[in-house]
């Protein structure tokens, strides 16, 4: 279930406000300039190839490209049996920004985007059919958990793909990780 947990950035151990209502999640995030929406399910096999996934969502991808100037779309997938899963997880766990919007559509599985917006941190556990677009310059990080299980479509304006500027802020280490939120709030 998609979940939004809102933490006080100055008091991260305080209990967060939590909602599971997709409409409320979209309204909260949209009010902060973060695009969040649910796309209809496409009938794809569990082992669908990236080209099949991109074809199944071609209309939605074309719409986003036209609206926001994205140049490329690809598919990233990670499973618990990946021998580099710990390194991949660590790569995204520190707070960073990008010079372009970070767009992810969850084809399967889940992961948590943490958005550091002013005095709050919005932890969005995205699930299958969730689209999130984190605006350029937004301080954030991503936690896929210790046993990652997801497939996402990514869109980029920069042909180099994912390029991060790390902030050096240690807030990501002060908030509950995937395991705590997945077990308690979701």
PDB file of N, CA and C in Angstrom, residues 13-71:
ATOM      1  N   UNK A  13      12.827  11.815  15.638  1.00  0.00           N
ATOM      2  CA  UNK A  13      12.354  10.669  16.425  1.00  0.00           C
ATOM      3  C   UNK A  13      10.891  10.789  16.821  1.00  0.00           C
ATOM      4  N   UNK A  14      10.293  11.956  16.605  1.00  0.00           N
ATOM      5  CA  UNK A  14       8.857  12.131  16.885  1.00  0.00           C
ATOM      6  C   UNK A  14       8.034  11.309  15.899  1.00  0.00           C
ATOM      7  N   UNK A  15       6.899  10.829  16.353  1.00  0.00           N
ATOM      8  CA  UNK A  15       6.025  10.026  15.500  1.00  0.00           C
ATOM      9  C   UNK A  15       5.567  10.848  14.294  1.00  0.00           C
ATOM     10  N   UNK A  16       5.635  10.256  13.114  1.00  0.00           N
ATOM     11  CA  UNK A  16       5.225  10.988  11.912  1.00  0.00           C
ATOM     12  C   UNK A  16       3.712  10.969  11.725  1.00  0.00           C
ATOM     13  N   UNK A  17       3.222  11.918  10.947  1.00  0.00           N
ATOM     14  CA  UNK A  17       1.839  11.871  10.461  1.00  0.00           C
ATOM     15  C   UNK A  17       1.839  10.893   9.293  1.00  0.00           C
ATOM     16  N   UNK A  18       0.862   9.986   9.257  1.00  0.00           N
ATOM     17  CA  UNK A  18       0.843   8.925   8.247  1.00  0.00           C
ATOM     18  C   UNK A  18      -0.508   8.893   7.546  1.00  0.00           C
ATOM     19  N   UNK A  19      -0.471   8.722   6.210  1.00  0.00           N
ATOM     20  CA  UNK A  19      -1.698   8.502   5.445  1.00  0.00           C
ATOM     21  C   UNK A  19      -1.457   7.431   4.389  1.00  0.00           C
ATOM     22  N   UNK A  20      -2.533   6.687   4.096  1.00  0.00           N
ATOM     23  CA  UNK A  20      -2.512   5.668   3.048  1.00  0.00           C
ATOM     24  C   UNK A  20      -3.450   6.047   1.901  1.00  0.00           C
ATOM     25  N   UNK A  21      -4.138   7.166   2.031  1.00  0.00           N
ATOM     26  CA  UNK A  21      -5.124   7.568   1.036  1.00  0.00           C
ATOM     27  C   UNK A  21      -4.413   8.168  -0.187  1.00  0.00           C
ATOM     28  N   UNK A  22      -4.517   7.524  -1.365  1.00  0.00           N
ATOM     29  CA  UNK A  22      -3.807   8.026  -2.552  1.00  0.00           C
ATOM     30  C   UNK A  22      -4.175   9.461  -2.918  1.00  0.00           C
ATOM     31  N   UNK A  23      -5.443   9.837  -2.766  1.00  0.00           N
ATOM     32  CA  UNK A  23      -5.843  11.207  -3.068  1.00  0.00           C
ATOM     33  C   UNK A  23      -5.194  12.216  -2.139  1.00  0.00           C
ATOM     34  N   UNK A  24      -5.144  11.884  -0.846  1.00  0.00           N
ATOM     35  CA  UNK A  24      -4.507  12.776   0.122  1.00  0.00           C
ATOM     36  C   UNK A  24      -2.998  12.844  -0.107  1.00  0.00           C
ATOM     37  N   UNK A  25      -2.381  11.701  -0.434  1.00  0.00           N
ATOM     38  CA  UNK A  25      -0.944  11.679  -0.727  1.00  0.00           C
ATOM     39  C   UNK A  25      -0.652  12.591  -1.913  1.00  0.00           C
ATOM     40  N   UNK A  26      -1.426  12.443  -2.986  1.00  0.00           N
ATOM     41  CA  UNK A  26      -1.216  13.285  -4.168  1.00  0.00           C
ATOM     42  C   UNK A  26      -1.399  14.760  -3.830  1.00  0.00           C
ATOM     43  N   UNK A  27      -2.443  15.090  -3.063  1.00  0.00           N
ATOM     44  CA  UNK A  27      -2.697  16.489  -2.704  1.00  0.00           C
ATOM     45  C   UNK A  27      -1.554  17.065  -1.871  1.00  0.00           C
ATOM     46  N   UNK A  28      -1.084  16.309  -0.878  1.00  0.00           N
ATOM     47  CA  UNK A  28       0.018  16.773  -0.019  1.00  0.00           C
ATOM     48  C   UNK A  28       1.277  17.022  -0.855  1.00  0.00           C
ATOM     49  N   UNK A  29       1.618  16.045  -1.709  1.00  0.00           N
ATOM     50  CA  UNK A  29       2.841  16.176  -2.507  1.00  0.00           C
ATOM     51  C   UNK A  29       2.711  17.253  -3.581  1.00  0.00           C
ATOM     52  N   UNK A  30       1.563  17.278  -4.264  1.00  0.00           N
ATOM     53  CA  UNK A  30       1.360  18.292  -5.303  1.00  0.00           C
ATOM     54  C   UNK A  30       1.445  19.700  -4.722  1.00  0.00           C
ATOM     55  N   UNK A  31       0.964  19.878  -3.475  1.00  0.00           N
ATOM     56  CA  UNK A  31       1.038  21.206  -2.847  1.00  0.00           C
ATOM     57  C   UNK A  31       2.479  21.635  -2.598  1.00  0.00           C
ATOM     58  N   UNK A  32       3.399  20.681  -2.587  1.00  0.00           N
ATOM     59  CA  UNK A  32       4.824  20.964  -2.392  1.00  0.00           C
ATOM     60  C   UNK A  32       5.588  20.965  -3.716  1.00  0.00           C
ATOM     61  N   UNK A  33       4.871  20.846  -4.832  1.00  0.00           N
ATOM     62  CA  UNK A  33       5.512  20.864  -6.144  1.00  0.00           C
ATOM     63  C   UNK A  33       6.011  19.509  -6.620  1.00  0.00           C
ATOM     64  N   UNK A  34       5.645  18.449  -5.904  1.00  0.00           N
ATOM     65  CA  UNK A  34       6.052  17.096  -6.268  1.00  0.00           C
ATOM     66  C   UNK A  34       4.890  16.432  -7.006  1.00  0.00           C
ATOM     67  N   UNK A  35       5.157  15.992  -8.211  1.00  0.00           N
ATOM     68  CA  UNK A  35       4.111  15.309  -8.981  1.00  0.00           C
ATOM     69  C   UNK A  35       3.971  13.881  -8.473  1.00  0.00           C
ATOM     70  N   UNK A  36       2.746  13.494  -8.163  1.00  0.00           N
ATOM     71  CA  UNK A  36       2.454  12.121  -7.744  1.00  0.00           C
ATOM     72  C   UNK A  36       1.124  11.735  -8.354  1.00  0.00           C
ATOM     73  N   UNK A  37       1.112  10.593  -9.031  1.00  0.00           N
ATOM     74  CA  UNK A  37      -0.128  10.094  -9.602  1.00  0.00           C
ATOM     75  C   UNK A  37      -0.062   8.578  -9.741  1.00  0.00           C
ATOM     76  N   UNK A  38      -1.210   7.997  -9.979  1.00  0.00           N
ATOM     77  CA  UNK A  38      -1.308   6.540 -10.172  1.00  0.00           C
ATOM     78  C   UNK A  38      -1.677   6.301 -11.626  1.00  0.00           C
ATOM     79  N   UNK A  39      -0.923   5.426 -12.278  1.00  0.00           N
ATOM     80  CA  UNK A  39      -1.217   5.060 -13.656  1.00  0.00           C
ATOM     81  C   UNK A  39      -1.976   3.744 -13.678  1.00  0.00           C
ATOM     82  N   UNK A  40      -2.776   3.515 -14.717  1.00  0.00           N
ATOM     83  CA  UNK A  40      -3.496   2.245 -14.802  1.00  0.00           C
ATOM     84  C   UNK A  40      -2.532   1.069 -14.979  1.00  0.00           C
ATOM     85  N   UNK A  41      -2.949  -0.067 -14.486  1.00  0.00           N
ATOM     86  CA  UNK A  41      -2.140  -1.283 -14.587  1.00  0.00           C
ATOM     87  C   UNK A  41      -2.134  -1.798 -16.024  1.00  0.00           C
ATOM     88  N   UNK A  42      -0.962  -2.178 -16.483  1.00  0.00           N
ATOM     89  CA  UNK A  42      -0.810  -2.852 -17.773  1.00  0.00           C
ATOM     90  C   UNK A  42      -0.598  -4.339 -17.501  1.00  0.00           C
ATOM     91  N   UNK A  43      -1.127  -5.165 -18.348  1.00  0.00           N
ATOM     92  CA  UNK A  43      -0.999  -6.608 -18.179  1.00  0.00           C
ATOM     93  C   UNK A  43       0.350  -7.066 -18.728  1.00  0.00           C
ATOM     94  N   UNK A  44       1.336  -7.172 -17.843  1.00  0.00           N
ATOM     95  CA  UNK A  44       2.691  -7.576 -18.230  1.00  0.00           C
ATOM     96  C   UNK A  44       3.105  -8.820 -17.456  1.00  0.00           C
ATOM     97  N   UNK A  45       3.863  -9.699 -18.096  1.00  0.00           N
ATOM     98  CA  UNK A  45       4.387 -10.843 -17.342  1.00  0.00           C
ATOM     99  C   UNK A  45       5.410 -10.373 -16.302  1.00  0.00           C
ATOM    100  N   UNK A  46       5.591 -11.132 -15.244  1.00  0.00           N
ATOM    101  CA  UNK A  46       6.527 -10.764 -14.175  1.00  0.00           C
ATOM    102  C   UNK A  46       7.943 -10.579 -14.697  1.00  0.00           C
ATOM    103  N   UNK A  47       8.306 -11.315 -15.738  1.00  0.00           N
ATOM    104  CA  UNK A  47       9.661 -11.233 -16.284  1.00  0.00           C
ATOM    105  C   UNK A  47       9.717 -10.413 -17.577  1.00  0.00           C
ATOM    106  N   UNK A  48       8.809  -9.445 -17.730  1.00  0.00           N
ATOM    107  CA  UNK A  48       8.771  -8.627 -18.938  1.00  0.00           C
ATOM    108  C   UNK A  48      10.111  -7.941 -19.180  1.00  0.00           C
ATOM    109  N   UNK A  49      10.532  -7.935 -20.423  1.00  0.00           N
ATOM    110  CA  UNK A  49      11.780  -7.275 -20.818  1.00  0.00           C
ATOM    111  C   UNK A  49      11.565  -5.762 -20.828  1.00  0.00           C
ATOM    112  N   UNK A  50      12.650  -4.990 -20.646  1.00  0.00           N
ATOM    113  CA  UNK A  50      12.513  -3.527 -20.669  1.00  0.00           C
ATOM    114  C   UNK A  50      11.787  -2.990 -21.899  1.00  0.00           C
ATOM    115  N   UNK A  51      12.055  -3.550 -23.065  1.00  0.00           N
ATOM    116  CA  UNK A  51      11.387  -3.068 -24.272  1.00  0.00           C
ATOM    117  C   UNK A  51       9.877  -3.306 -24.201  1.00  0.00           C
ATOM    118  N   UNK A  52       9.437  -4.404 -23.611  1.00  0.00           N
ATOM    119  CA  UNK A  52       8.009  -4.681 -23.437  1.00  0.00           C
ATOM    120  C   UNK A  52       7.378  -3.675 -22.463  1.00  0.00           C
ATOM    121  N   UNK A  53       8.098  -3.372 -21.402  1.00  0.00           N
ATOM    122  CA  UNK A  53       7.597  -2.424 -20.403  1.00  0.00           C
ATOM    123  C   UNK A  53       7.460  -1.028 -21.013  1.00  0.00           C
ATOM    124  N   UNK A  54       8.486  -0.590 -21.726  1.00  0.00           N
ATOM    125  CA  UNK A  54       8.440   0.729 -22.353  1.00  0.00           C
ATOM    126  C   UNK A  54       7.324   0.805 -23.396  1.00  0.00           C
ATOM    127  N   UNK A  55       7.097  -0.262 -24.112  1.00  0.00           N
ATOM    128  CA  UNK A  55       6.026  -0.293 -25.106  1.00  0.00           C
ATOM    129  C   UNK A  55       4.658  -0.238 -24.415  1.00  0.00           C
ATOM    130  N   UNK A  56       4.489  -0.995 -23.341  1.00  0.00           N
ATOM    131  CA  UNK A  56       3.202  -1.033 -22.640  1.00  0.00           C
ATOM    132  C   UNK A  56       2.813   0.342 -22.097  1.00  0.00           C
ATOM    133  N   UNK A  57       3.796   1.145 -21.715  1.00  0.00           N
ATOM    134  CA  UNK A  57       3.545   2.472 -21.149  1.00  0.00           C
ATOM    135  C   UNK A  57       3.951   3.589 -22.115  1.00  0.00           C
ATOM    136  N   UNK A  58       3.997   3.288 -23.403  1.00  0.00           N
ATOM    137  CA  UNK A  58       4.488   4.263 -24.385  1.00  0.00           C
ATOM    138  C   UNK A  58       3.652   5.542 -24.421  1.00  0.00           C
ATOM    139  N   UNK A  59       2.338   5.430 -24.271  1.00  0.00           N
ATOM    140  CA  UNK A  59       1.489   6.632 -24.312  1.00  0.00           C
ATOM    141  C   UNK A  59       1.775   7.541 -23.118  1.00  0.00           C
ATOM    142  N   UNK A  60       1.899   6.952 -21.925  1.00  0.00           N
ATOM    143  CA  UNK A  60       2.188   7.744 -20.725  1.00  0.00           C
ATOM    144  C   UNK A  60       3.578   8.380 -20.801  1.00  0.00           C
ATOM    145  N   UNK A  61       4.547   7.617 -21.308  1.00  0.00           N
ATOM    146  CA  UNK A  61       5.915   8.126 -21.452  1.00  0.00           C
ATOM    147  C   UNK A  61       5.943   9.276 -22.455  1.00  0.00           C
ATOM    148  N   UNK A  62       5.258   9.104 -23.585  1.00  0.00           N
ATOM    149  CA  UNK A  62       5.216  10.165 -24.599  1.00  0.00           C
ATOM    150  C   UNK A  62       4.600  11.438 -24.033  1.00  0.00           C
ATOM    151  N   UNK A  63       3.551  11.287 -23.218  1.00  0.00           N
ATOM    152  CA  UNK A  63       2.908  12.453 -22.607  1.00  0.00           C
ATOM    153  C   UNK A  63       3.888  13.190 -21.685  1.00  0.00           C
ATOM    154  N   UNK A  64       4.614  12.442 -20.839  1.00  0.00           N
ATOM    155  CA  UNK A  64       5.585  13.070 -19.934  1.00  0.00           C
ATOM    156  C   UNK A  64       6.719  13.737 -20.719  1.00  0.00           C
ATOM    157  N   UNK A  65       7.190  13.087 -21.771  1.00  0.00           N
ATOM    158  CA  UNK A  65       8.249  13.684 -22.598  1.00  0.00           C
ATOM    159  C   UNK A  65       7.776  14.999 -23.202  1.00  0.00           C
ATOM    160  N   UNK A  66       6.555  15.022 -23.715  1.00  0.00           N
ATOM    161  CA  UNK A  66       6.021  16.237 -24.328  1.00  0.00           C
ATOM    162  C   UNK A  66       5.831  17.346 -23.293  1.00  0.00           C
ATOM    163  N   UNK A  67       5.356  16.992 -22.100  1.00  0.00           N
ATOM    164  CA  UNK A  67       5.091  17.987 -21.054  1.00  0.00           C
ATOM    165  C   UNK A  67       6.364  18.566 -20.452  1.00  0.00           C
ATOM    166  N   UNK A  68       7.382  17.718 -20.278  1.00  0.00           N
ATOM    167  CA  UNK A  68       8.534  18.133 -19.473  1.00  0.00           C
ATOM    168  C   UNK A  68       9.869  18.102 -20.202  1.00  0.00           C
ATOM    169  N   UNK A  69       9.881  17.761 -21.463  1.00  0.00           N
ATOM    170  CA  UNK A  69      11.120  17.803 -22.233  1.00  0.00           C
ATOM    171  C   UNK A  69      12.077  16.652 -21.964  1.00  0.00           C
ATOM    172  N   UNK A  70      11.586  15.552 -21.439  1.00  0.00           N
ATOM    173  CA  UNK A  70      12.468  14.408 -21.220  1.00  0.00           C
ATOM    174  C   UNK A  70      12.939  13.869 -22.564  1.00  0.00           C
ATOM    175  N   UNK A  71      14.201  13.454 -22.618  1.00  0.00           N
ATOM    176  CA  UNK A  71      14.797  12.961 -23.849  1.00  0.00           C
ATOM    177  C   UNK A  71      14.848  11.442 -23.914  1.00  0.00           C
TER     178      UNK A  71
END
